Coordinates of C-alpha atoms in Angstrom, one line a residue:
M1 CA 0.0 0.0 0.0
N2 CA 2.8 2.4 0.9
S3 CA 4.6 1.7 -2.4
T4 CA 1.4 2.6 -4.2
W5 CA 1.1 5.9 -2.4
I6 CA 4.8 6.6 -3.1
S7 CA 4.3 5.8 -6.8
L8 CA 1.3 8.1 -6.9
G9 CA 3.2 10.8 -5.2
L10 CA 6.1 10.5 -7.6
L11 CA 3.7 10.6 -10.5
A12 CA 2.1 13.7 -9.2
A13 CA 5.5 15.4 -8.6
W14 CA 6.6 14.5 -12.2
A15 CA 3.4 15.4 -13.9
P16 CA 4.0 19.1 -14.4
A17 CA 7.5 18.4 -15.8
L18 CA 6.2 15.7 -18.1
R19 CA 3.4 18.0 -19.3
R20 CA 5.9 20.7 -20.1
R21 CA 8.1 18.1 -21.9
I22 CA 5.2 17.0 -24.1
Q23 CA 4.2 20.6 -24.7
L24 CA 7.7 21.4 -25.9
S25 CA 7.8 18.4 -28.2
R26 CA 4.5 19.3 -29.8
A27 CA 5.7 22.8 -30.4
K28 CA 8.6 21.6 -32.6
H29 CA 8.2 21.5 -36.3
R30 CA 7.9 17.9 -37.6
S31 CA 10.7 18.4 -40.2
L32 CA 14.3 17.6 -39.5
A33 CA 15.0 21.3 -39.3
G34 CA 12.9 21.2 -36.1
H35 CA 14.7 18.3 -34.6
S36 CA 18.4 19.1 -34.5
R37 CA 19.5 16.0 -32.6
M38 CA 17.8 13.7 -35.1
A39 CA 19.2 15.8 -38.0
K40 CA 22.7 15.5 -36.7
R41 CA 22.4 11.7 -36.3
L42 CA 21.1 11.4 -39.9
A43 CA 23.9 13.6 -41.2
R44 CA 26.5 11.3 -39.5
W45 CA 24.7 8.2 -40.9
L46 CA 24.1 9.3 -44.5
P47 CA 26.7 7.7 -46.7
G48 CA 28.4 9.7 -49.4
Y49 CA 28.1 8.5 -53.0
S50 CA 28.3 10.1 -56.4
F51 CA 27.3 9.5 -60.0
D52 CA 29.8 8.8 -62.6
E53 CA 29.3 9.6 -66.3
S54 CA 27.3 6.4 -66.9
T55 CA 24.7 7.4 -64.2
F56 CA 25.0 11.2 -64.0
F57 CA 22.7 12.0 -66.9
G58 CA 20.0 9.4 -66.3
C59 CA 19.4 9.1 -62.6
D60 CA 15.8 10.1 -63.1
G61 CA 15.1 7.2 -65.5
A62 CA 15.3 9.3 -68.7
P63 CA 15.7 7.3 -71.9
A64 CA 19.0 7.0 -73.8
D65 CA 18.3 9.8 -76.3
I66 CA 17.6 12.3 -73.5
Q67 CA 20.7 11.2 -71.6
A68 CA 22.8 11.7 -74.8
L69 CA 21.2 15.2 -75.3
R70 CA 22.1 16.1 -71.7
R71 CA 25.6 14.8 -71.9
A72 CA 26.3 16.8 -75.1
A73 CA 24.8 20.0 -73.6
F74 CA 26.7 19.5 -70.3
M75 CA 30.1 19.2 -72.0
A76 CA 29.3 22.1 -74.4
L77 CA 28.3 24.3 -71.4
A78 CA 31.5 23.4 -69.6
Q79 CA 33.6 24.2 -72.6
T80 CA 31.9 27.6 -73.1
L81 CA 32.3 28.6 -69.5
Q82 CA 35.9 27.5 -69.4
T83 CA 36.7 29.5 -72.6
R84 CA 34.8 32.6 -71.6
H85 CA 36.0 32.8 -68.0
S86 CA 39.5 31.1 -68.3
Q87 CA 41.4 33.6 -66.2
S88 CA 38.8 33.8 -63.4
I89 CA 38.6 30.0 -63.3
A90 CA 42.4 29.6 -63.3
A91 CA 42.8 32.0 -60.4
T92 CA 40.1 30.1 -58.5
V93 CA 41.7 26.7 -59.1
S94 CA 45.1 28.0 -58.0
A95 CA 43.7 29.6 -54.8
R96 CA 41.2 26.9 -53.8
D97 CA 43.7 24.6 -51.9
N98 CA 44.8 27.6 -49.8
I99 CA 41.3 28.9 -48.9
S100 CA 39.1 26.7 -46.8
D101 CA 35.9 28.6 -47.5
M102 CA 36.4 28.3 -51.2
Q103 CA 36.7 24.5 -50.9
F104 CA 33.5 24.4 -49.0
I105 CA 31.4 26.5 -51.4
T106 CA 32.8 24.6 -54.4
A107 CA 31.7 21.3 -53.0
Y108 CA 28.2 22.5 -51.9
R109 CA 26.9 24.4 -55.0
V110 CA 24.8 21.3 -56.0
P111 CA 23.5 18.1 -54.3
F112 CA 26.4 15.9 -53.2
Q113 CA 25.6 13.1 -55.6
F114 CA 26.4 15.4 -58.6
S115 CA 29.2 17.4 -57.0
P116 CA 32.3 15.5 -58.2
M117 CA 31.2 15.6 -61.9
V118 CA 30.2 19.3 -61.6
Q119 CA 33.5 20.2 -59.9
K120 CA 35.4 18.5 -62.6
H121 CA 33.7 20.0 -65.6
L122 CA 31.5 23.0 -64.6
K123 CA 34.1 25.2 -63.0
V124 CA 33.1 28.6 -61.7
G125 CA 35.3 31.6 -61.0
S126 CA 35.2 33.1 -57.5
F127 CA 37.2 36.2 -58.3
L128 CA 35.9 39.6 -59.6
E129 CA 37.8 42.6 -60.9
S130 CA 35.2 45.4 -60.4
A131 CA 31.6 46.4 -59.7
Q132 CA 29.5 49.1 -61.2
G133 CA 25.8 50.0 -61.0
V134 CA 24.0 46.6 -60.7
Q135 CA 26.8 44.7 -62.5
V136 CA 30.1 43.0 -61.7
T137 CA 33.0 42.2 -63.9
D138 CA 35.3 39.2 -63.6
L139 CA 39.0 38.8 -64.4
D140 CA 38.2 38.0 -68.1
G141 CA 36.2 41.2 -68.5
Q142 CA 32.9 39.4 -68.6
V143 CA 30.0 41.4 -67.1
F144 CA 27.2 40.0 -65.0
Y145 CA 24.1 41.4 -63.5
D146 CA 24.6 41.0 -59.7
L147 CA 21.9 38.9 -58.1
T148 CA 24.1 38.0 -55.0
G149 CA 23.5 41.1 -53.1
S150 CA 26.8 40.5 -51.3
Y151 CA 24.9 38.2 -48.8
G152 CA 22.6 41.1 -48.0
V153 CA 25.1 43.9 -47.7
N154 CA 24.3 45.5 -51.0
V155 CA 21.0 47.3 -50.5
F156 CA 21.6 50.4 -52.6
G157 CA 24.1 49.3 -55.3
A158 CA 27.9 49.0 -55.6
D159 CA 28.5 52.7 -56.3
F160 CA 26.7 53.7 -53.2
Y161 CA 29.1 51.7 -51.0
K162 CA 32.2 52.8 -52.9
K163 CA 31.2 56.3 -51.9
T164 CA 30.4 55.5 -48.3
M165 CA 33.7 53.6 -47.9
A166 CA 35.7 56.5 -49.4
D167 CA 33.8 59.2 -47.4
G168 CA 34.2 57.1 -44.2
L169 CA 38.0 56.9 -44.7
A170 CA 38.2 60.7 -45.4
K171 CA 36.2 61.4 -42.2
T172 CA 38.5 59.4 -40.0
Q173 CA 41.9 59.2 -41.7
A174 CA 43.5 61.7 -39.4
L175 CA 43.0 59.3 -36.4
G176 CA 44.2 56.3 -38.4
P177 CA 44.3 53.0 -36.5
V178 CA 44.0 54.3 -33.0
L179 CA 41.7 52.0 -31.0
G180 CA 40.3 52.1 -27.5
S181 CA 39.5 55.8 -27.8
Y182 CA 36.6 56.9 -30.0
H183 CA 36.5 59.1 -33.1
P184 CA 33.7 61.7 -32.7
V185 CA 31.6 60.0 -35.4
V186 CA 30.9 57.2 -32.9
A187 CA 28.8 59.5 -30.8
S188 CA 26.7 60.7 -33.7
N189 CA 26.3 57.2 -35.0
A190 CA 25.0 56.1 -31.7
Q191 CA 22.6 59.0 -31.5
R192 CA 21.2 58.3 -34.9
L193 CA 20.9 54.6 -34.3
K194 CA 18.9 55.3 -31.2
A195 CA 16.5 57.4 -33.2
I196 CA 16.2 54.7 -35.9
S197 CA 15.7 51.8 -33.5
G198 CA 13.6 53.7 -31.0
L199 CA 15.8 52.1 -28.3
D200 CA 18.0 53.6 -25.5
E201 CA 21.6 52.4 -26.0
V202 CA 24.0 51.0 -28.6
S203 CA 27.0 48.8 -28.6
F204 CA 29.3 48.2 -31.6
H205 CA 30.8 44.9 -32.8
M206 CA 32.6 43.5 -35.8
S207 CA 30.1 41.1 -37.3
G208 CA 26.4 40.2 -37.2
T209 CA 27.2 36.9 -35.5
E210 CA 29.0 38.7 -32.7
A211 CA 26.2 41.2 -32.3
V212 CA 23.7 38.4 -31.8
M213 CA 26.0 36.6 -29.4
Q214 CA 26.2 39.8 -27.3
A215 CA 22.4 40.3 -27.3
V216 CA 21.8 36.8 -26.2
R217 CA 24.4 37.1 -23.5
L218 CA 22.9 40.2 -22.1
A219 CA 19.4 38.7 -22.1
R220 CA 20.7 35.7 -20.1
Y221 CA 22.6 38.0 -17.7
H222 CA 19.6 40.2 -16.9
T223 CA 16.9 37.5 -16.7
G224 CA 19.0 34.9 -15.0
R225 CA 17.5 32.3 -17.3
P226 CA 19.6 30.0 -19.5
Y227 CA 17.5 29.1 -22.6
I228 CA 17.0 30.9 -25.8
V229 CA 14.2 30.3 -28.3
R230 CA 14.9 30.3 -32.1
F231 CA 12.5 29.3 -34.7
C232 CA 12.8 26.3 -37.1
G233 CA 15.2 27.1 -40.0
A234 CA 16.2 30.6 -38.8
Y235 CA 19.8 31.7 -39.3
H236 CA 21.4 33.9 -36.6
G237 CA 25.0 33.4 -37.3
W238 CA 27.2 30.3 -37.0
W239 CA 27.9 30.1 -33.3
E240 CA 26.8 27.1 -31.2
D241 CA 23.7 28.1 -29.4
V242 CA 21.9 29.4 -32.5
Q243 CA 22.9 26.7 -34.9
P244 CA 22.2 23.4 -33.1
G245 CA 21.9 21.1 -36.1
P246 CA 24.3 19.8 -38.8
G247 CA 27.2 22.2 -39.2
N248 CA 27.8 22.4 -35.5
P249 CA 29.9 19.7 -33.9
M250 CA 28.4 20.3 -30.4
P251 CA 25.0 18.9 -29.4
P252 CA 22.1 21.3 -28.6
R253 CA 22.4 22.9 -25.2
E254 CA 20.4 25.8 -23.9
T255 CA 18.4 26.2 -27.0
Y256 CA 14.7 25.5 -27.9
T257 CA 14.0 25.3 -31.6
L258 CA 10.2 25.8 -32.0
S259 CA 7.8 25.9 -34.9
D260 CA 7.4 29.3 -36.4
M261 CA 3.9 30.9 -36.6
N262 CA 2.4 28.2 -34.3
E263 CA 0.2 28.7 -31.3
R264 CA 1.8 25.8 -29.6
S265 CA 5.1 27.7 -29.5
L266 CA 3.3 30.6 -27.8
A267 CA 2.0 28.1 -25.2
V268 CA 5.6 27.0 -24.5
L269 CA 6.7 30.6 -24.0
R270 CA 3.7 31.2 -21.6
S271 CA 4.4 28.1 -19.5
R272 CA 8.2 27.8 -19.1
K273 CA 10.3 29.9 -16.6
D274 CA 13.7 29.2 -18.1
I275 CA 13.5 31.2 -21.3
A276 CA 15.7 34.3 -21.5
C277 CA 15.0 35.5 -25.0
V278 CA 13.3 34.9 -28.3
L279 CA 15.2 35.4 -31.5
I280 CA 13.4 36.6 -34.6
N281 CA 14.9 36.7 -38.1
P282 CA 12.2 38.3 -40.2
L283 CA 13.6 36.7 -43.3
Q284 CA 11.9 33.4 -42.2
A285 CA 8.6 34.9 -43.2
L286 CA 9.6 33.9 -46.8
H287 CA 10.3 30.3 -46.0
T288 CA 8.7 29.5 -42.7
N289 CA 10.1 26.5 -40.8
A290 CA 12.6 25.7 -43.5
N291 CA 16.4 26.2 -43.7
A292 CA 17.8 28.7 -46.1
P293 CA 17.0 27.3 -49.5
G294 CA 20.3 26.5 -51.2
D295 CA 20.7 24.5 -54.4
S296 CA 22.9 21.9 -52.6
T297 CA 19.6 20.5 -51.2
L298 CA 17.6 20.8 -54.4
V299 CA 17.2 17.1 -54.9
D300 CA 13.7 17.4 -56.3
S301 CA 11.1 20.1 -56.9
S302 CA 9.5 20.2 -53.5
R303 CA 11.1 23.5 -52.5
R304 CA 8.4 26.2 -51.8
A305 CA 8.4 29.7 -50.5
A306 CA 5.6 32.3 -49.9
Y307 CA 5.3 35.5 -48.0
D308 CA 2.2 36.9 -46.2
R309 CA 3.0 40.2 -44.6
E310 CA -0.3 40.5 -42.8
A311 CA -0.1 37.0 -41.3
Y312 CA 3.5 37.4 -40.2
T313 CA 2.7 40.8 -38.6
T314 CA 0.0 39.2 -36.6
W315 CA 2.4 36.5 -35.4
L316 CA 5.0 39.1 -34.4
K317 CA 2.4 41.0 -32.4
A318 CA 1.4 37.8 -30.6
L319 CA 5.0 37.1 -29.8
R320 CA 5.5 40.6 -28.5
Q321 CA 2.6 40.3 -26.1
V322 CA 3.7 36.9 -24.7
C323 CA 7.3 38.1 -24.2
T324 CA 6.0 41.2 -22.4
D325 CA 3.7 39.2 -20.2
K326 CA 6.5 36.6 -19.3
G327 CA 9.5 39.0 -19.0
I328 CA 11.2 37.3 -22.0
V329 CA 13.5 39.5 -24.1
L330 CA 12.3 39.8 -27.7
I331 CA 15.3 40.2 -30.0
F332 CA 14.9 41.2 -33.7
D333 CA 17.9 39.9 -35.7
E334 CA 18.0 42.5 -38.5
V335 CA 21.5 41.7 -39.6
F336 CA 20.3 40.6 -43.0
L337 CA 17.1 42.6 -43.6
G338 CA 17.8 45.7 -41.7
F339 CA 17.4 48.8 -43.9
R340 CA 16.2 46.8 -46.8
L341 CA 12.5 46.7 -46.0
A342 CA 12.3 50.2 -44.6
A343 CA 14.5 53.0 -43.3
G344 CA 13.5 52.1 -39.8
G345 CA 14.1 48.4 -40.3
A346 CA 11.8 45.5 -39.6
Q347 CA 10.4 47.2 -36.4
A348 CA 9.1 50.0 -38.5
Y349 CA 8.0 47.8 -41.4
F350 CA 6.0 45.4 -39.2
G351 CA 5.0 47.9 -36.6
V352 CA 6.3 45.8 -33.7
K353 CA 8.7 47.0 -31.1
A354 CA 11.6 44.7 -29.9
D355 CA 13.5 44.9 -26.7
M356 CA 16.8 44.5 -28.5
V357 CA 17.7 44.7 -32.2
T358 CA 20.9 43.6 -34.0
Y359 CA 22.1 45.2 -37.2
G360 CA 25.1 44.5 -39.4
K361 CA 26.0 44.0 -43.1
T362 CA 24.8 47.1 -44.9
L363 CA 25.0 49.4 -41.9
G364 CA 28.9 49.2 -42.1
G365 CA 28.7 51.2 -45.3
G366 CA 30.8 48.5 -47.1
F367 CA 32.9 47.4 -44.1
P368 CA 32.2 44.6 -41.6
V369 CA 30.1 45.6 -38.6
G370 CA 27.7 44.4 -35.9
V371 CA 25.5 46.6 -33.7
V372 CA 23.2 45.9 -30.8
C373 CA 20.5 48.4 -29.9
G374 CA 18.5 47.9 -26.8
Q375 CA 16.4 49.2 -23.9
H376 CA 18.5 50.5 -21.0
P377 CA 17.6 47.7 -18.5
W378 CA 18.8 45.0 -21.0
M379 CA 22.0 46.7 -22.2
R380 CA 23.7 47.4 -18.8
R381 CA 26.8 45.2 -18.4
F382 CA 27.3 45.4 -14.7
D383 CA 25.5 45.6 -11.4
E384 CA 26.5 48.6 -9.2
K385 CA 25.3 46.7 -6.1
R386 CA 27.5 43.7 -6.9
P387 CA 30.7 45.0 -8.5
A388 CA 32.0 41.5 -9.4
D389 CA 28.8 40.7 -11.3
I390 CA 29.5 41.8 -14.8
C391 CA 28.5 40.8 -18.4
F392 CA 31.8 41.1 -20.3
A393 CA 31.8 42.1 -24.0
R394 CA 34.8 43.8 -25.5
G395 CA 36.6 43.6 -28.8
T396 CA 39.8 45.1 -30.2
F397 CA 38.2 46.4 -33.4
N398 CA 34.8 47.4 -32.0
A399 CA 34.1 51.0 -33.2
H400 CA 37.1 50.9 -35.5
P401 CA 37.5 54.5 -36.9
V402 CA 37.2 53.6 -40.6
V403 CA 34.1 51.4 -40.0
M404 CA 32.5 54.1 -37.9
G405 CA 33.3 56.7 -40.6
A406 CA 31.7 54.5 -43.3
M407 CA 28.7 53.9 -41.0
S408 CA 28.4 57.7 -40.6
A409 CA 28.5 58.2 -44.3
F410 CA 25.8 55.5 -44.7
L411 CA 23.6 57.1 -42.2
D412 CA 24.2 60.5 -43.9
Q413 CA 23.0 59.0 -47.2
L414 CA 20.0 57.3 -45.5
E415 CA 18.7 60.7 -44.6
T416 CA 18.8 62.1 -48.1
P417 CA 15.6 62.6 -50.1
E418 CA 17.0 60.4 -52.8
I419 CA 17.3 57.4 -50.6
Q420 CA 14.1 58.1 -48.7
A421 CA 12.3 58.1 -52.1
I422 CA 13.6 54.6 -52.8
Y423 CA 11.6 53.3 -49.9
Q424 CA 8.3 54.8 -51.1
G425 CA 6.4 51.9 -52.6
V426 CA 9.3 49.5 -52.5
D427 CA 7.2 46.5 -51.6
A428 CA 4.7 47.3 -54.4
L429 CA 7.5 47.6 -56.9
W430 CA 9.1 44.3 -56.1
N431 CA 5.8 42.5 -55.8
A432 CA 4.9 43.7 -59.3
R433 CA 8.3 42.6 -60.6
A434 CA 7.8 39.1 -59.1
Q435 CA 4.4 38.8 -60.6
H436 CA 5.7 39.9 -64.0
F437 CA 8.5 37.3 -63.7
N438 CA 6.0 34.5 -62.8
A439 CA 3.6 35.5 -65.6
T440 CA 6.6 35.5 -68.1
M441 CA 7.7 32.0 -67.0
Q442 CA 4.2 30.7 -67.5
E443 CA 3.8 32.4 -70.8
H444 CA 6.9 30.6 -72.1
G445 CA 5.9 27.3 -70.6
L446 CA 8.9 27.2 -68.2
P447 CA 8.6 25.3 -64.8
L448 CA 10.0 28.1 -62.8
Q449 CA 8.3 30.6 -60.3
A450 CA 9.5 33.1 -57.7
A451 CA 8.4 34.0 -54.3
N452 CA 9.6 37.3 -52.8
M453 CA 9.9 39.3 -49.7
S454 CA 10.5 42.7 -51.2
S455 CA 13.8 42.5 -53.1
V456 CA 14.8 39.1 -51.7
W457 CA 13.6 36.2 -53.9
T458 CA 13.5 32.4 -53.8
L459 CA 13.0 30.5 -56.9
F460 CA 11.1 27.2 -57.0
Y461 CA 10.2 24.7 -59.6
T462 CA 6.8 23.5 -60.7
Q463 CA 7.8 20.3 -62.5
A464 CA 9.4 17.2 -60.9
S465 CA 13.1 17.1 -61.7
R466 CA 16.5 16.0 -60.2
Y467 CA 18.3 18.6 -62.3
N468 CA 16.9 21.9 -61.3
W469 CA 20.3 22.9 -59.8
M470 CA 21.6 23.1 -63.4
L471 CA 19.8 26.3 -63.9
Q472 CA 22.4 28.3 -62.0
Y473 CA 25.0 27.4 -64.7
Y474 CA 22.7 28.4 -67.6
L475 CA 22.1 31.7 -65.8
R476 CA 25.8 32.2 -65.5
L477 CA 26.2 31.6 -69.2
E478 CA 23.6 34.4 -69.8
G479 CA 25.5 36.8 -67.6
L480 CA 23.7 36.5 -64.3
A481 CA 25.8 36.2 -61.1
L482 CA 24.3 34.1 -58.3
S483 CA 25.9 33.4 -54.9
W484 CA 27.1 29.9 -54.2
V485 CA 23.7 28.9 -52.8
G486 CA 22.3 29.2 -56.3
T487 CA 18.6 29.9 -57.2
G488 CA 17.4 29.6 -53.6
R489 CA 18.4 33.1 -52.8
L490 CA 18.4 36.0 -55.2
I491 CA 19.1 39.4 -53.7
F492 CA 18.4 42.5 -55.8
S493 CA 19.9 45.9 -54.8
L494 CA 17.2 48.6 -54.7
N495 CA 18.9 50.6 -57.5
Y496 CA 17.7 48.1 -60.1
S497 CA 15.8 50.1 -62.8
D498 CA 13.0 48.8 -64.8
A499 CA 15.4 48.4 -67.8
D500 CA 17.8 46.5 -65.6
F501 CA 15.1 44.2 -64.4
E502 CA 13.8 43.5 -68.0
A503 CA 17.4 42.6 -69.0
V504 CA 17.6 40.1 -66.2
L505 CA 14.2 38.7 -67.1
E506 CA 15.2 38.2 -70.7
R507 CA 18.3 36.3 -69.6
F508 CA 16.2 34.1 -67.3
V509 CA 13.9 33.2 -70.2
R510 CA 16.9 32.4 -72.5
A511 CA 18.6 30.3 -69.8
A512 CA 15.5 28.4 -68.8
R513 CA 14.5 27.7 -72.4
Q514 CA 17.9 26.4 -73.3
M515 CA 17.9 24.2 -70.2
Q516 CA 14.5 22.9 -71.2
Q517 CA 15.7 22.2 -74.8
D518 CA 18.8 20.4 -73.5
G519 CA 16.5 17.8 -71.8
W520 CA 17.1 18.6 -68.1
W521 CA 13.4 19.1 -67.6
W522 CA 12.3 15.9 -69.3
Q523 CA 8.8 14.9 -68.4
D524 CA 7.3 11.5 -67.7
D525 CA 4.1 10.5 -66.0
Q526 CA 6.1 8.3 -63.6
L527 CA 8.4 11.1 -62.6
T528 CA 7.2 12.8 -59.4
N529 CA 8.8 14.3 -56.3
R530 CA 7.8 11.1 -54.5
S531 CA 9.3 8.8 -57.1
I532 CA 12.5 10.9 -57.0
R533 CA 12.8 10.5 -53.2
R534 CA 12.2 6.8 -53.6
R535 CA 15.0 6.6 -56.1
I536 CA 17.3 8.5 -53.7
L537 CA 16.5 6.1 -50.9
K538 CA 17.3 3.1 -53.1
E539 CA 20.6 4.7 -54.2
T540 CA 21.5 5.3 -50.6
F541 CA 20.7 1.9 -49.2
K542 CA 22.6 0.2 -52.1
R543 CA 25.8 1.3 -50.5

């Protein structure tokens, strides 16, 4: 009898914890992106394999004549790229063994099964000579329209940043490399960032990753709670706590990865007492609960993207209320999107106030930078009543004079009527361009569509195929420069004119039509996304 009562007592004691554990599990997204431990186990288990020439061109079951067509087109494309960009490719091949990052991006431009053949034949140059307007020029003098956006840095066009970099150097050159003390522009930068963010204090850092690290550290310091919440698929830099899945050798620690735009996630925030902060990257509104859409994972045509501003605004307002009610720090990570959606950033764009905001990329005026803006209670790094209780954050190059000078020049330009005019109707402009793009693809019978969040685009494919990743090379042939992640992320600078956009659209049509004619989008009733995934499983288990 006593043992029964003991068991019941233990069950009663464990019930709240068990309920919270179940609640947490239900708030995770069902995809691998929502289950970092499982994703890491799968990544360790997944065997590597690759297609040779005999299987590369027919892994989707295409008949012999289509395979022969693809093979001839592949080799012709490789030869043309090699001839046209010989100096750029030679410089890349020569440097690659010395630069770790270059080795990585070369290997992961396409799905791993295809990568060895692609690396051998479809070589791409990583070096550029110059940039002008919305174009870049490689070492061979070949000109491309720039769709890379310099990973989000380039909001206003290359010439804008050339000017802010030069003006910044001119402002601070007399002080040179002196660090520790501040150039006077630091004070004015801080004052203007306070006005933009609507927050009380500012700290300067050297990268967006570092700024997010500091914001999280401060949230933990002031709340006394260990856990952070990030949403499934969101990127907040490459450090351990915000990248708990593959790519991070450490297991998840004080991080909850919850499902974005999900009421169950709000329930977790309401019920737990160990959450210090919630991180929001507004870019996730374009591909909710999915990792950044790179072509290295484009194994079929299941990639999708869509953006609903009204729905995402409603979600952010609900998050804001829960965080306020529970004393959780709401952090907007605007490193990528800051100053692209609006002059006041995502806070102004969505009409939602954060407790802390991180900026980076474009704010440096062409130089590396990270910034944290926050309310006074969250930004203080020490406790006057307990002098040994501090939240340490320093950095040799924080507030570097040249960076601060370029930031000052950037903020000067941001206030001009010319730049303010760019923001007027920017969403409507880019939405109309995306609609025009989609209508044009449909008009030409091409299995390609775009989803956009203002000037940031994701392309997806409307016909089952294992070869969609080939499009990036046809686009390159037509003079369109994409980043190494390929068609999953196009970033237009806001200085694209209608004529520039039409030129890009024409090149898209030519590239996609040629790819279609070369047999890469061969159609068959039996070829579906499901059948492709079954083929991949069979290929994997054969080994």
